[in-house]
mmCIF file with all atom_site columns, C-alpha atoms and ligand atoms in Angstrom:
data_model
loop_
_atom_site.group_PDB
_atom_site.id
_atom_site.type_symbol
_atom_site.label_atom_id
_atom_site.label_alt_id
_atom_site.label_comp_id
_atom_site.label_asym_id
_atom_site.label_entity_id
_atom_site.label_seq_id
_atom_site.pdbx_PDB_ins_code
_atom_site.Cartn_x
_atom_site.Cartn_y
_atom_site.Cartn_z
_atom_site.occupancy
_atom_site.B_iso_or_equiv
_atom_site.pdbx_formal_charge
_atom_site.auth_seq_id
_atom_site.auth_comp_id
_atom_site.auth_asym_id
_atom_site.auth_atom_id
_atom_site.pdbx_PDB_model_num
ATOM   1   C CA  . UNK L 1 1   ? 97.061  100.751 86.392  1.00 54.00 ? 25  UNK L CA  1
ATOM   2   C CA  . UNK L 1 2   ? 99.867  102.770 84.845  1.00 78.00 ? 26  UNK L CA  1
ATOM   3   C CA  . UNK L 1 3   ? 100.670 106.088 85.495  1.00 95.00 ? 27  UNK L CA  1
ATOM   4   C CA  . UNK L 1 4   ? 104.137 106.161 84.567  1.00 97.00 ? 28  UNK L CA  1
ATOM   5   C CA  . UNK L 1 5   ? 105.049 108.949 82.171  1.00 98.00 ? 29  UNK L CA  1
ATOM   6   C CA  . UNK L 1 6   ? 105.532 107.822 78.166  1.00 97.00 ? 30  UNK L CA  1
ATOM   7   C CA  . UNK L 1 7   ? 108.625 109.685 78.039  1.00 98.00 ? 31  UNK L CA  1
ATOM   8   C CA  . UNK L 1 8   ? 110.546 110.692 74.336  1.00 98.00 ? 32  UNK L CA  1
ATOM   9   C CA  . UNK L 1 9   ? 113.880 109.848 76.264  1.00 98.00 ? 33  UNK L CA  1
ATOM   10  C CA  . UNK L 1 10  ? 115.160 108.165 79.357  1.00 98.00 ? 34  UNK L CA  1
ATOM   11  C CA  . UNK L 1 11  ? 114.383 110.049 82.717  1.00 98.00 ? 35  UNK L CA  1
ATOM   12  C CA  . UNK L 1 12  ? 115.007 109.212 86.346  1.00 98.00 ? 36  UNK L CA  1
ATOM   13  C CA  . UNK L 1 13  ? 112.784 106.603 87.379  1.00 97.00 ? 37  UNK L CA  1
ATOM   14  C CA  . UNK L 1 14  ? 111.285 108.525 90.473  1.00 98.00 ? 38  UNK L CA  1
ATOM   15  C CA  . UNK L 1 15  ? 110.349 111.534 88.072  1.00 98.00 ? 39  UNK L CA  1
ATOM   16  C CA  . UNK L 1 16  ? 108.773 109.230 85.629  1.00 98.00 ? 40  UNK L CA  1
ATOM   17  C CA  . UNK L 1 17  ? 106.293 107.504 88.357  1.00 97.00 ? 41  UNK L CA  1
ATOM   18  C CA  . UNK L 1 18  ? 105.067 110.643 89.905  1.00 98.00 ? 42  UNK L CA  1
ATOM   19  C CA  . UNK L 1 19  ? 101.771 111.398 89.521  1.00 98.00 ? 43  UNK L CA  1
ATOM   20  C CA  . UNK L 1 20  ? 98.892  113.423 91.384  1.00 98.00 ? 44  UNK L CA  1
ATOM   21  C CA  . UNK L 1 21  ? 96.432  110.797 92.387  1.00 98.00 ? 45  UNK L CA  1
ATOM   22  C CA  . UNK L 1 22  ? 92.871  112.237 93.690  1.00 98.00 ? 46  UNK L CA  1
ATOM   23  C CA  . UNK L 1 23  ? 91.828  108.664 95.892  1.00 98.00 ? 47  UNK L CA  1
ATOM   24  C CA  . UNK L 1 24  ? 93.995  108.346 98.541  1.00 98.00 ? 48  UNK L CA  1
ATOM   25  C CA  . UNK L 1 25  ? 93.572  105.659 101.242 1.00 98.00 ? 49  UNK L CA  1
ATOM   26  C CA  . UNK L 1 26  ? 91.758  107.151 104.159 1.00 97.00 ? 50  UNK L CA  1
ATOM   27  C CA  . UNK L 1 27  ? 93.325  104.657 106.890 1.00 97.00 ? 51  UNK L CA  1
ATOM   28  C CA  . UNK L 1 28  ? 96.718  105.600 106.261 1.00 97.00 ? 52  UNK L CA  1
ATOM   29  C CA  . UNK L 1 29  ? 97.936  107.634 108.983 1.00 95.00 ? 53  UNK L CA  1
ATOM   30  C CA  . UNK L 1 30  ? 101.358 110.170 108.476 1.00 98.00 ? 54  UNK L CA  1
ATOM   31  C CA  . UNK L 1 31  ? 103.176 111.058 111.416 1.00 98.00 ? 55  UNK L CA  1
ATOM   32  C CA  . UNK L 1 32  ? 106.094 113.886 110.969 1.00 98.00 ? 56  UNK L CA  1
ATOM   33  C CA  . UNK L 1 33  ? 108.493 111.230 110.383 1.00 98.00 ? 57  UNK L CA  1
ATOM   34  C CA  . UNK L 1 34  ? 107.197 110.190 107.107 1.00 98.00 ? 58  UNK L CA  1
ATOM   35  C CA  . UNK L 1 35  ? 107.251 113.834 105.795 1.00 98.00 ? 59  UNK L CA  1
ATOM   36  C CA  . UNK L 1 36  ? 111.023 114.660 107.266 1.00 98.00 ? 60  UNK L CA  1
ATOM   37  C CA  . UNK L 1 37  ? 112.990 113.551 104.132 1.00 99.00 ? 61  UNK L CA  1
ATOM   38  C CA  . UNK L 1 38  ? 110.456 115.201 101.613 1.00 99.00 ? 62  UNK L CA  1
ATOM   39  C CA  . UNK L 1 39  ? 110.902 118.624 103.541 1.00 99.00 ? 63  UNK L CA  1
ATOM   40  C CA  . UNK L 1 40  ? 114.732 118.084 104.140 1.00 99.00 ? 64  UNK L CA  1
ATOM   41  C CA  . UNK L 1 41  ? 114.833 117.797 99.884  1.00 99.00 ? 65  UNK L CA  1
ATOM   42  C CA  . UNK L 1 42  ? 112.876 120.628 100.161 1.00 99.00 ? 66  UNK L CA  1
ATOM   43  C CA  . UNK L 1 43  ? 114.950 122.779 102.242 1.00 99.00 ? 67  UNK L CA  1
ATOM   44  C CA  . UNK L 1 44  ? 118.005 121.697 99.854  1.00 99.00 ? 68  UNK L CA  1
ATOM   45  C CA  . UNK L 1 45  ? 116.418 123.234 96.914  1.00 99.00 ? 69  UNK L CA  1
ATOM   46  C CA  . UNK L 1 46  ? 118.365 125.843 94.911  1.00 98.00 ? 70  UNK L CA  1
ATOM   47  C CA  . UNK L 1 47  ? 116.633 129.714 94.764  1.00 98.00 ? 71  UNK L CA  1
ATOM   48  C CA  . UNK L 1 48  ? 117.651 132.987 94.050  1.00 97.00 ? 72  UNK L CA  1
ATOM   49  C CA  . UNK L 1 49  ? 120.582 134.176 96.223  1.00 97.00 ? 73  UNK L CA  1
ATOM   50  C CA  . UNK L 1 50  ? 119.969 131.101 98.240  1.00 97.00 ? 74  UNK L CA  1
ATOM   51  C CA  . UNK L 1 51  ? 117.439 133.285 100.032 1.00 98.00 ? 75  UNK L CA  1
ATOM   52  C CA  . UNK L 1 52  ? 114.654 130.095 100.505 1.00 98.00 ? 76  UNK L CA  1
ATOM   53  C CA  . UNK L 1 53  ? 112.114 132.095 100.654 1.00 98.00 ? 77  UNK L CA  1
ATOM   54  C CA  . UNK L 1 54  ? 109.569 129.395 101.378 1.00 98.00 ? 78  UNK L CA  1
ATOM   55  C CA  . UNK L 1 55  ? 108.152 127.888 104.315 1.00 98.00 ? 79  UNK L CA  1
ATOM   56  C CA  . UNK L 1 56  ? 105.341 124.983 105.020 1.00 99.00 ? 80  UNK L CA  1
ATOM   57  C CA  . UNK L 1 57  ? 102.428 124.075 107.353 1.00 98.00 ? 81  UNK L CA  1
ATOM   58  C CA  . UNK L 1 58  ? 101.692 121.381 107.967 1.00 98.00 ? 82  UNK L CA  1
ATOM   59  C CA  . UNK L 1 59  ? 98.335  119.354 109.245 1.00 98.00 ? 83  UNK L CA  1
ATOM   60  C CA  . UNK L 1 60  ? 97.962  115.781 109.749 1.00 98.00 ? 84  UNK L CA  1
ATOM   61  C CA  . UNK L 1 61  ? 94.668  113.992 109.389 1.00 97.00 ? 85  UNK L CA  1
ATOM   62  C CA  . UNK L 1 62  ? 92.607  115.290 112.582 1.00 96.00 ? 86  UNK L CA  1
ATOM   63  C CA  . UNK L 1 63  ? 94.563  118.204 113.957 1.00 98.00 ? 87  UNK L CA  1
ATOM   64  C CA  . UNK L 1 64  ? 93.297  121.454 114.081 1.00 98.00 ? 88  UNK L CA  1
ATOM   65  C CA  . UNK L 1 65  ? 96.085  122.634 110.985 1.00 98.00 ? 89  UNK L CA  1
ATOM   66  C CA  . UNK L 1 66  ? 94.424  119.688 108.740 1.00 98.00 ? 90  UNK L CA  1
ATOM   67  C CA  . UNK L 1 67  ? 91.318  120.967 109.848 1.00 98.00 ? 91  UNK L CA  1
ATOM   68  C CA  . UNK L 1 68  ? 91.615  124.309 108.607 1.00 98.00 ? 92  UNK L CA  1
ATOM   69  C CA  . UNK L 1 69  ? 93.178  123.650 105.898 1.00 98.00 ? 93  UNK L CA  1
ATOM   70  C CA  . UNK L 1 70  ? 89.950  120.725 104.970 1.00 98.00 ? 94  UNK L CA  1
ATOM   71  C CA  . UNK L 1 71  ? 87.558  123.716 105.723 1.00 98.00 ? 95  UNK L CA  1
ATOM   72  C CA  . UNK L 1 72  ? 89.176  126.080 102.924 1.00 98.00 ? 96  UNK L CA  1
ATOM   73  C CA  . UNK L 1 73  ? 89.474  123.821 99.983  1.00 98.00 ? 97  UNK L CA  1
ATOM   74  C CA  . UNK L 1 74  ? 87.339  124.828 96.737  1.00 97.00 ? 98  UNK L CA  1
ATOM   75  C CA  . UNK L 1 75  ? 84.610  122.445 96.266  1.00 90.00 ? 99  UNK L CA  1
ATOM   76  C CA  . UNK L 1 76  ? 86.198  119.735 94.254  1.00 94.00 ? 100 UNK L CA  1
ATOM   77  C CA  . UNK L 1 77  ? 88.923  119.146 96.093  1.00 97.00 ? 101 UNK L CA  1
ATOM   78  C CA  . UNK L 1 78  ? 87.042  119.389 99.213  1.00 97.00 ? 102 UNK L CA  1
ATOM   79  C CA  . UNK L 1 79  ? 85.628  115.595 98.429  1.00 95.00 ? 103 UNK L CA  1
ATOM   80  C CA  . UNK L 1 80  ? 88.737  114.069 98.221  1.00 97.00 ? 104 UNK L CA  1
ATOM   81  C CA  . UNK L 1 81  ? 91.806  115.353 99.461  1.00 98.00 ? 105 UNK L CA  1
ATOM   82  C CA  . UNK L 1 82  ? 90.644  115.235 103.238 1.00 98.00 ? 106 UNK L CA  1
ATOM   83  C CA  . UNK L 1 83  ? 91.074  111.698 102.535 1.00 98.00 ? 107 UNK L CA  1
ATOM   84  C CA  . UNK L 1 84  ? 94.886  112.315 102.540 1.00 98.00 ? 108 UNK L CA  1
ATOM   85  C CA  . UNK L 1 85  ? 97.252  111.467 105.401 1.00 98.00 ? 109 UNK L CA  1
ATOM   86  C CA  . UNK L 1 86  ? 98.890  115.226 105.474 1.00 98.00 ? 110 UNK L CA  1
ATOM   87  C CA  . UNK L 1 87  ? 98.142  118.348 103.805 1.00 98.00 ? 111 UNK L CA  1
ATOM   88  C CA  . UNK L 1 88  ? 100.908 121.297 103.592 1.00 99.00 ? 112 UNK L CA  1
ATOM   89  C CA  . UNK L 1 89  ? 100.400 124.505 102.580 1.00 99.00 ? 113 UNK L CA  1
ATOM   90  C CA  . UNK L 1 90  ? 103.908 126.171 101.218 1.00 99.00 ? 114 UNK L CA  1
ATOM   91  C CA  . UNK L 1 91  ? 104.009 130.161 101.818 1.00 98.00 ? 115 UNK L CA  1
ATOM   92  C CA  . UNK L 1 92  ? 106.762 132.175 100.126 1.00 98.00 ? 116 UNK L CA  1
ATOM   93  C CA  . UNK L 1 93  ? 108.561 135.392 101.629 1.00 98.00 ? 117 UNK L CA  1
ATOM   94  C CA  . UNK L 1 94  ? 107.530 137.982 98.629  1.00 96.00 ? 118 UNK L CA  1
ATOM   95  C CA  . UNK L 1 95  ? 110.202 140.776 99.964  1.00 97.00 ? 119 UNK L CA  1
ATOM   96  C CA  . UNK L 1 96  ? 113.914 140.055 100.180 1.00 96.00 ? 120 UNK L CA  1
ATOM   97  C CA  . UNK L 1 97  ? 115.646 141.496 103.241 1.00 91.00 ? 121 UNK L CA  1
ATOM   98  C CA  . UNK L 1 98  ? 116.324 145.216 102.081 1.00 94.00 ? 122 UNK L CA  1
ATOM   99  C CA  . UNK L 1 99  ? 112.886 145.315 101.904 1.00 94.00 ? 123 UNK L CA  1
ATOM   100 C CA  . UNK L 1 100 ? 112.463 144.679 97.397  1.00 97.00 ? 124 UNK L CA  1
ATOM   101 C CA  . UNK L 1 101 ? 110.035 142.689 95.811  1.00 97.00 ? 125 UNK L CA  1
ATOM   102 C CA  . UNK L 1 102 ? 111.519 139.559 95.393  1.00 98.00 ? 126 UNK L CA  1
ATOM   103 C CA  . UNK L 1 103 ? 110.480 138.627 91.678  1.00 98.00 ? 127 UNK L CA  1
ATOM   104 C CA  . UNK L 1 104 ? 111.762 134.926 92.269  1.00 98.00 ? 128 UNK L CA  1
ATOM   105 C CA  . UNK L 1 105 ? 109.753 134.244 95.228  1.00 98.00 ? 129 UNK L CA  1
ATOM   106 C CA  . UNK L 1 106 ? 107.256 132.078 94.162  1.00 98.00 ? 130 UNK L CA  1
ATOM   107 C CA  . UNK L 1 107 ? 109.730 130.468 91.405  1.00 98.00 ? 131 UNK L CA  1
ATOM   108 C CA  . UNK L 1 108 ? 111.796 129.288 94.357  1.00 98.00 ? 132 UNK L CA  1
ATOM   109 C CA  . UNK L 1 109 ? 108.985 127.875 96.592  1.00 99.00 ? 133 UNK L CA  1
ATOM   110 C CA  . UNK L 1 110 ? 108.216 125.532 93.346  1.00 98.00 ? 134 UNK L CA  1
ATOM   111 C CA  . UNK L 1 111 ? 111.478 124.365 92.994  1.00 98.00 ? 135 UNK L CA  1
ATOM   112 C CA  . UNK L 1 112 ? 110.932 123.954 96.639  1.00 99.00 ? 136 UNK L CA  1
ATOM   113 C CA  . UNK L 1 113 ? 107.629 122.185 96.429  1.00 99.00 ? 137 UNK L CA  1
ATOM   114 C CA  . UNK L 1 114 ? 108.756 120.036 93.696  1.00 99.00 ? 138 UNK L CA  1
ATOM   115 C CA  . UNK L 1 115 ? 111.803 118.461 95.543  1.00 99.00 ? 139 UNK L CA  1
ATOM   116 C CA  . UNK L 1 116 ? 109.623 117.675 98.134  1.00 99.00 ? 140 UNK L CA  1
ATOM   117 C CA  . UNK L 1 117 ? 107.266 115.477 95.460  1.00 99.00 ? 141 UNK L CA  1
ATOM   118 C CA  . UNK L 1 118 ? 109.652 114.022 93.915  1.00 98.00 ? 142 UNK L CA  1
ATOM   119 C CA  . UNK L 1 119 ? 111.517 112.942 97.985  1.00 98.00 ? 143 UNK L CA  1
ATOM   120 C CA  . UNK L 1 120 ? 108.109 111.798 98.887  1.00 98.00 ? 144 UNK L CA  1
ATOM   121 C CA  . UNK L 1 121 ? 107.464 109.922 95.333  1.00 98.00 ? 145 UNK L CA  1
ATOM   122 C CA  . UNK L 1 122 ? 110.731 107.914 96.351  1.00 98.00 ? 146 UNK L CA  1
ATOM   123 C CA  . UNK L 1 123 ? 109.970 107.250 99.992  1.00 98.00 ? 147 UNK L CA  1
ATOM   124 C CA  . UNK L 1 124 ? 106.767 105.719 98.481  1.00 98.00 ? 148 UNK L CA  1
ATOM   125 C CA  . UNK L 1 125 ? 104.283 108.526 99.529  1.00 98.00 ? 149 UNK L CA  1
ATOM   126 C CA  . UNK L 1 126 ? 101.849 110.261 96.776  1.00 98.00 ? 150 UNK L CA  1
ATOM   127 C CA  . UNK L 1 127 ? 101.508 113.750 96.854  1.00 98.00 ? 151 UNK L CA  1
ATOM   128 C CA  . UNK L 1 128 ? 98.762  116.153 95.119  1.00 98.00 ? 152 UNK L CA  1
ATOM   129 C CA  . UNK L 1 129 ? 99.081  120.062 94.384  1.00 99.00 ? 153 UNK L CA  1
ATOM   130 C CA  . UNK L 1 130 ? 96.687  122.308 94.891  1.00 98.00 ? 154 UNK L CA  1
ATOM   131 C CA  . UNK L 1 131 ? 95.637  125.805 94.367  1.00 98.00 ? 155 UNK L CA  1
ATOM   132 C CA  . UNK L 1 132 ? 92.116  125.662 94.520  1.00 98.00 ? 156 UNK L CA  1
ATOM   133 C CA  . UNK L 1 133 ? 91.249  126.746 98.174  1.00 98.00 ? 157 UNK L CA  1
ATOM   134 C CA  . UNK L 1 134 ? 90.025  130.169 99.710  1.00 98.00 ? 158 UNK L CA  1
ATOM   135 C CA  . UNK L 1 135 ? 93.079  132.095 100.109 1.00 98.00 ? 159 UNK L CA  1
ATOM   136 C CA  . UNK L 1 136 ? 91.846  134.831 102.423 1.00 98.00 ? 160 UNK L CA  1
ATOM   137 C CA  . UNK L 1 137 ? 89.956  132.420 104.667 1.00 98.00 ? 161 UNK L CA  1
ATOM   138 C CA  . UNK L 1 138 ? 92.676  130.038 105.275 1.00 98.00 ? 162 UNK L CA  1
ATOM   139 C CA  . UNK L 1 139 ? 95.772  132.681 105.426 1.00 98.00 ? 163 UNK L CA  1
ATOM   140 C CA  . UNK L 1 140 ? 93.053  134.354 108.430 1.00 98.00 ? 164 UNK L CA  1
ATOM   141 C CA  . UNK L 1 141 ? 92.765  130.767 109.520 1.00 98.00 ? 165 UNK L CA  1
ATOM   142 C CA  . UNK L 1 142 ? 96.427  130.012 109.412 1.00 98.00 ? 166 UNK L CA  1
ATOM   143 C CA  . UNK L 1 143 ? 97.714  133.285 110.583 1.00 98.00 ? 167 UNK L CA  1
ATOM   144 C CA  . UNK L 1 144 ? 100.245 134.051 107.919 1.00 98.00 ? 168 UNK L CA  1
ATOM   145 C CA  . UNK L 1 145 ? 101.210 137.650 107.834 1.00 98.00 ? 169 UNK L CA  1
ATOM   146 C CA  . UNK L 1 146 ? 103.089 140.056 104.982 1.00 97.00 ? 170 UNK L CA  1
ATOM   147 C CA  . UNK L 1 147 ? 105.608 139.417 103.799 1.00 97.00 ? 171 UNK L CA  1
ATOM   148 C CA  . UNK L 1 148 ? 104.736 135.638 103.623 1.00 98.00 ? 172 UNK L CA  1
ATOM   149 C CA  . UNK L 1 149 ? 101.939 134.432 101.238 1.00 98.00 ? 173 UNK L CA  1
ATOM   150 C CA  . UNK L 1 150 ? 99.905  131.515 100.725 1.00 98.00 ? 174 UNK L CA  1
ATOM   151 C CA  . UNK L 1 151 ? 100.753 130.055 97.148  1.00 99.00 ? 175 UNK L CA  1
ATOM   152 C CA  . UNK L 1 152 ? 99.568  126.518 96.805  1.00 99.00 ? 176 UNK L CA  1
ATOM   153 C CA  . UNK L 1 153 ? 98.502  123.021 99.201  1.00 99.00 ? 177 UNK L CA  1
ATOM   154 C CA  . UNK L 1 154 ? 99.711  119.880 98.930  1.00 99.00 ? 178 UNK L CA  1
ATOM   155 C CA  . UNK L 1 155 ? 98.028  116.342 100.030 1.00 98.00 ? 179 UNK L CA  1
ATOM   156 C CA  . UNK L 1 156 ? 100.279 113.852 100.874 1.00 98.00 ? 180 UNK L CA  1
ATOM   157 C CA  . UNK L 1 157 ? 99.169  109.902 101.567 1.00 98.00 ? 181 UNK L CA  1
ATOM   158 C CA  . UNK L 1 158 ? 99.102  106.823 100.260 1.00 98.00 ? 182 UNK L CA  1
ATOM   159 C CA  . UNK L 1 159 ? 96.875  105.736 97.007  1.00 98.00 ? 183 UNK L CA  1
ATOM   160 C CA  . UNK L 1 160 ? 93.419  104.904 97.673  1.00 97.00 ? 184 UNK L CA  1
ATOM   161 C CA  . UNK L 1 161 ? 91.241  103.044 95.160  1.00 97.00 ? 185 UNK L CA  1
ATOM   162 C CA  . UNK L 1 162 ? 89.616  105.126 92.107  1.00 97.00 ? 186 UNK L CA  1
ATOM   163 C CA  . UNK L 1 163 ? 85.881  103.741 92.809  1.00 95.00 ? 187 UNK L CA  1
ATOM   164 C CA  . UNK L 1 164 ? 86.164  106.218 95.913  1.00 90.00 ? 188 UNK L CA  1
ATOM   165 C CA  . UNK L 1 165 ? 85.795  109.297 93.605  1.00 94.00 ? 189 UNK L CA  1
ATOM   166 C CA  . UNK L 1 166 ? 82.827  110.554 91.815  1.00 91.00 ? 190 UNK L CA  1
ATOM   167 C CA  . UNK L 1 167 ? 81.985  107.734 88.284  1.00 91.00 ? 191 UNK L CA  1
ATOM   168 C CA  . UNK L 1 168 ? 83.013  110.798 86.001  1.00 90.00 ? 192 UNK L CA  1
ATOM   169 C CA  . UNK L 1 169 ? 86.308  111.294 87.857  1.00 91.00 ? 193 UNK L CA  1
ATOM   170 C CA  . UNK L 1 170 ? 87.332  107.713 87.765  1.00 94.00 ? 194 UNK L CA  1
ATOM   171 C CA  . UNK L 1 171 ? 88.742  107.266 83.698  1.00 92.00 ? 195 UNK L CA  1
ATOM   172 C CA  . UNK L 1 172 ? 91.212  110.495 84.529  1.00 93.00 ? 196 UNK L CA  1
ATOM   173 C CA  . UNK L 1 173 ? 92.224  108.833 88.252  1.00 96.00 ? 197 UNK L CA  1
ATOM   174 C CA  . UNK L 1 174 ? 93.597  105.693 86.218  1.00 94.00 ? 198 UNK L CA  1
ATOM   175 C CA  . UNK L 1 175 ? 93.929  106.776 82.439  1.00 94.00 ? 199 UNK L CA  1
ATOM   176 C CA  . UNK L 1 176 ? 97.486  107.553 81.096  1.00 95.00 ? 200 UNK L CA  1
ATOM   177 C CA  . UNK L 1 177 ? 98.651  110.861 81.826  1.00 97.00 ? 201 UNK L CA  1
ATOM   178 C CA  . UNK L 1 178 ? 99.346  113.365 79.234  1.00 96.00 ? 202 UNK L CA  1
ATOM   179 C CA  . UNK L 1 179 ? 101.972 116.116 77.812  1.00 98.00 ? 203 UNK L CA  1
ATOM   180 C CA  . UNK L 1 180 ? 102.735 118.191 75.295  1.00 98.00 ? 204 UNK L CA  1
ATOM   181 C CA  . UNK L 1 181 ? 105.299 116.661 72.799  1.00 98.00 ? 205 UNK L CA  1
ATOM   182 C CA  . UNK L 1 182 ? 108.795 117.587 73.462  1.00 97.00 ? 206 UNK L CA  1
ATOM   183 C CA  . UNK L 1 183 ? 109.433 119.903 70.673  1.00 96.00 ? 207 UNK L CA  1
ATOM   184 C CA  . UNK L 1 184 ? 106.287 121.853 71.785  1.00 97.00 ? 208 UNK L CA  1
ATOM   185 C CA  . UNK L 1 185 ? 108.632 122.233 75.098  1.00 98.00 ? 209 UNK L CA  1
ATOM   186 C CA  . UNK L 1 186 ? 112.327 122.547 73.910  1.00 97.00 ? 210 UNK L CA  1
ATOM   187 C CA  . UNK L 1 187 ? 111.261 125.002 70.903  1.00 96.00 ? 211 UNK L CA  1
ATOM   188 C CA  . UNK L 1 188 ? 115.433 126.167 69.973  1.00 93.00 ? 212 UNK L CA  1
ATOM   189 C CA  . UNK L 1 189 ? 117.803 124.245 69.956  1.00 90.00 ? 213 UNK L CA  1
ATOM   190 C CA  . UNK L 1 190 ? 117.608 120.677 69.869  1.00 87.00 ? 214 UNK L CA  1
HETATM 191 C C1  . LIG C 2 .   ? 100.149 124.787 91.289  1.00 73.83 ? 22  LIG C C1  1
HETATM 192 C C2  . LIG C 2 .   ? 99.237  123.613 91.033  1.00 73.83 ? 22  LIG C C2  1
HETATM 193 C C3  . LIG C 2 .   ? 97.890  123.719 91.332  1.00 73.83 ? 22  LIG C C3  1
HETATM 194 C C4  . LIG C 2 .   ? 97.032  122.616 91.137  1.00 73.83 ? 22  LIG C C4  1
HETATM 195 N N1  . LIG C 2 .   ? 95.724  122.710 91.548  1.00 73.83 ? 22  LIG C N1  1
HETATM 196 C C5  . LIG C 2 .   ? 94.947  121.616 91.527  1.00 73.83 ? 22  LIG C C5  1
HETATM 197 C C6  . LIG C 2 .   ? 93.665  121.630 92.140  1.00 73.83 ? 22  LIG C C6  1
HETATM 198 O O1  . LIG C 2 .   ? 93.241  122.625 92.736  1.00 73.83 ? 22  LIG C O1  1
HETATM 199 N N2  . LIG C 2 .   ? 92.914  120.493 92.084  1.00 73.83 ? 22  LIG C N2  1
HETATM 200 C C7  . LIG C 2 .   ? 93.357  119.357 91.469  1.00 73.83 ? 22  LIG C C7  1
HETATM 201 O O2  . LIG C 2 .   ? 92.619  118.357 91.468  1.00 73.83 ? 22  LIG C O2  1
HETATM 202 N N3  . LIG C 2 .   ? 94.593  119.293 90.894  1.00 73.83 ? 22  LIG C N3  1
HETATM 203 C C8  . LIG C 2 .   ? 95.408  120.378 90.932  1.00 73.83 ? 22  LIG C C8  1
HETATM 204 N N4  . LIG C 2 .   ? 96.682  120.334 90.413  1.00 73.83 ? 22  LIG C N4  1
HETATM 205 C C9  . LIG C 2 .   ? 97.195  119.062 89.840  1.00 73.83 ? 22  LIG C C9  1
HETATM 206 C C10 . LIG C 2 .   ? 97.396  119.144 88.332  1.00 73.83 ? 22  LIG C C10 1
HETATM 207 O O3  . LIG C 2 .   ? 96.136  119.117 87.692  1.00 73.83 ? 22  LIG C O3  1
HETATM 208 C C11 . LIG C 2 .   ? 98.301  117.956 87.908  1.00 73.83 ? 22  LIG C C11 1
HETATM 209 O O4  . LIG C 2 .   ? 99.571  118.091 88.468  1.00 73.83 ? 22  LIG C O4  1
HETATM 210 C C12 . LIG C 2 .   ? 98.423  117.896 86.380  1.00 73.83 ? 22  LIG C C12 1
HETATM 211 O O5  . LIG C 2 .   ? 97.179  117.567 85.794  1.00 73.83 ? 22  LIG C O5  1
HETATM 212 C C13 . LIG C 2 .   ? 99.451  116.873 85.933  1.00 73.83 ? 22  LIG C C13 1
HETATM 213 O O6  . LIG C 2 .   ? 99.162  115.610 86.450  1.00 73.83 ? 22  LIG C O6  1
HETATM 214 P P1  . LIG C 2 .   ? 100.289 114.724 87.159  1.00 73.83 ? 22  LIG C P1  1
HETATM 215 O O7  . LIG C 2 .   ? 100.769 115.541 88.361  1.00 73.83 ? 22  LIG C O7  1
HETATM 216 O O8  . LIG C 2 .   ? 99.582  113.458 87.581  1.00 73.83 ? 22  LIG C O8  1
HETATM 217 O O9  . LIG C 2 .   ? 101.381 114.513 86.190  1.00 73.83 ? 22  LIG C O9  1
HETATM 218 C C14 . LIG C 2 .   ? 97.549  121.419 90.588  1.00 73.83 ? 22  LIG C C14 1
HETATM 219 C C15 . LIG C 2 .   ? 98.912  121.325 90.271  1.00 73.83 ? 22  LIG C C15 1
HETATM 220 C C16 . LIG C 2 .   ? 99.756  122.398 90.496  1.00 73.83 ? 22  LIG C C16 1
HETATM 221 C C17 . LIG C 2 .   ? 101.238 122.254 90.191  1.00 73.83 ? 22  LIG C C17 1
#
């Protein structure tokens, strides 16, 4: 099965192979070891004024955290991604510290969140994003107060095989993946 992008020009190996699987392997166990380097890339991201306004959660597979987080997921991804080793939630700080909206708040935590794929992608862990979940039941569950927000989950494990998921879920799991063509992207310029 190939998931690797079909890219119009050369790009870094880890970037083309990552891809958001929806089987992962129930008996793989994460401990916070395996998750240190993704959120150390993570923490090295760039943002606005270098304020980092982002912050994670984390649950592993039977804590309470993982638990909660399980509980709140929108149907869908409710039957699969409890199958993965870790799930994260990443919370941004909306306000800057003189008290303004900070517009690049949740533009940071993505640059955030995607260093921390593309680490895990190339310490051979899979990783999924989410943002369909109950956002008022899990930031109750989770305790996260103003001026921090909920903004999107990740699941984090190791691939699982595609006849787990639902028969109609199974050609997207291990058909190519698709993008628009690059001059639909870069649309000056080149
Ligand atoms: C912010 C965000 C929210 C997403 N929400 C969901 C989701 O709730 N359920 C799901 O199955 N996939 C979700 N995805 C995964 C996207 O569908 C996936 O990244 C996209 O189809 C591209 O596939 P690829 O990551 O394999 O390249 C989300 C991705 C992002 C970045």
């Amino acid at each position: 099965m190939s998931k690797r992008a079909v890219t119009e020009f050369p790009i870094n190996e880890t970037l083309a192979t990552r891809w958001s699987p929806r089987a992962f392997d129930p008996s793989v166990i994460l401990t916070p070891a395996d998750l240190s380097s993704a959120f150390e890339a993570a923490r090295w991201a760039p943002s606005a004024n270098n304020l980092q306004p982002w912050q994670f959660i984390v649950g592993f597979r039977g804590d309470d955290v993982f638990t909660a987080i399980a509980n709140d997921l929108s149907g869908f991804n409710q039957s699969w991604a409890p199958d993965a080793g870790a799930l994260v939630v990443a919370i941004t700080n909306t306000v800057t510290a003189s008290g303004r909206a900070n517009a690049y708040a949740r533009y940071d935590l993505g640059q955030a969140v995607a260093h921390f794929t593309i680490q895990a992608t190339s310490d051979g862990l899979m990783t999924h994003q989410m943002g369909g979940f109950d956002i008022d039941a899990l930031t109750l569950a989770l305790e996260v107060h103003e001026p921090w927000e909920i903004v999107s989950l990740i699941a984090v494990g190791s691939l699982g095989d595609p006849h787990r998921l639902p028969e109609d879920r199974q050609a997207s799991e291990t058909g190519p993946r698709e993008r628009k063509p690059f001059n639909e992207v870069v649309v000056r310029g080149l």
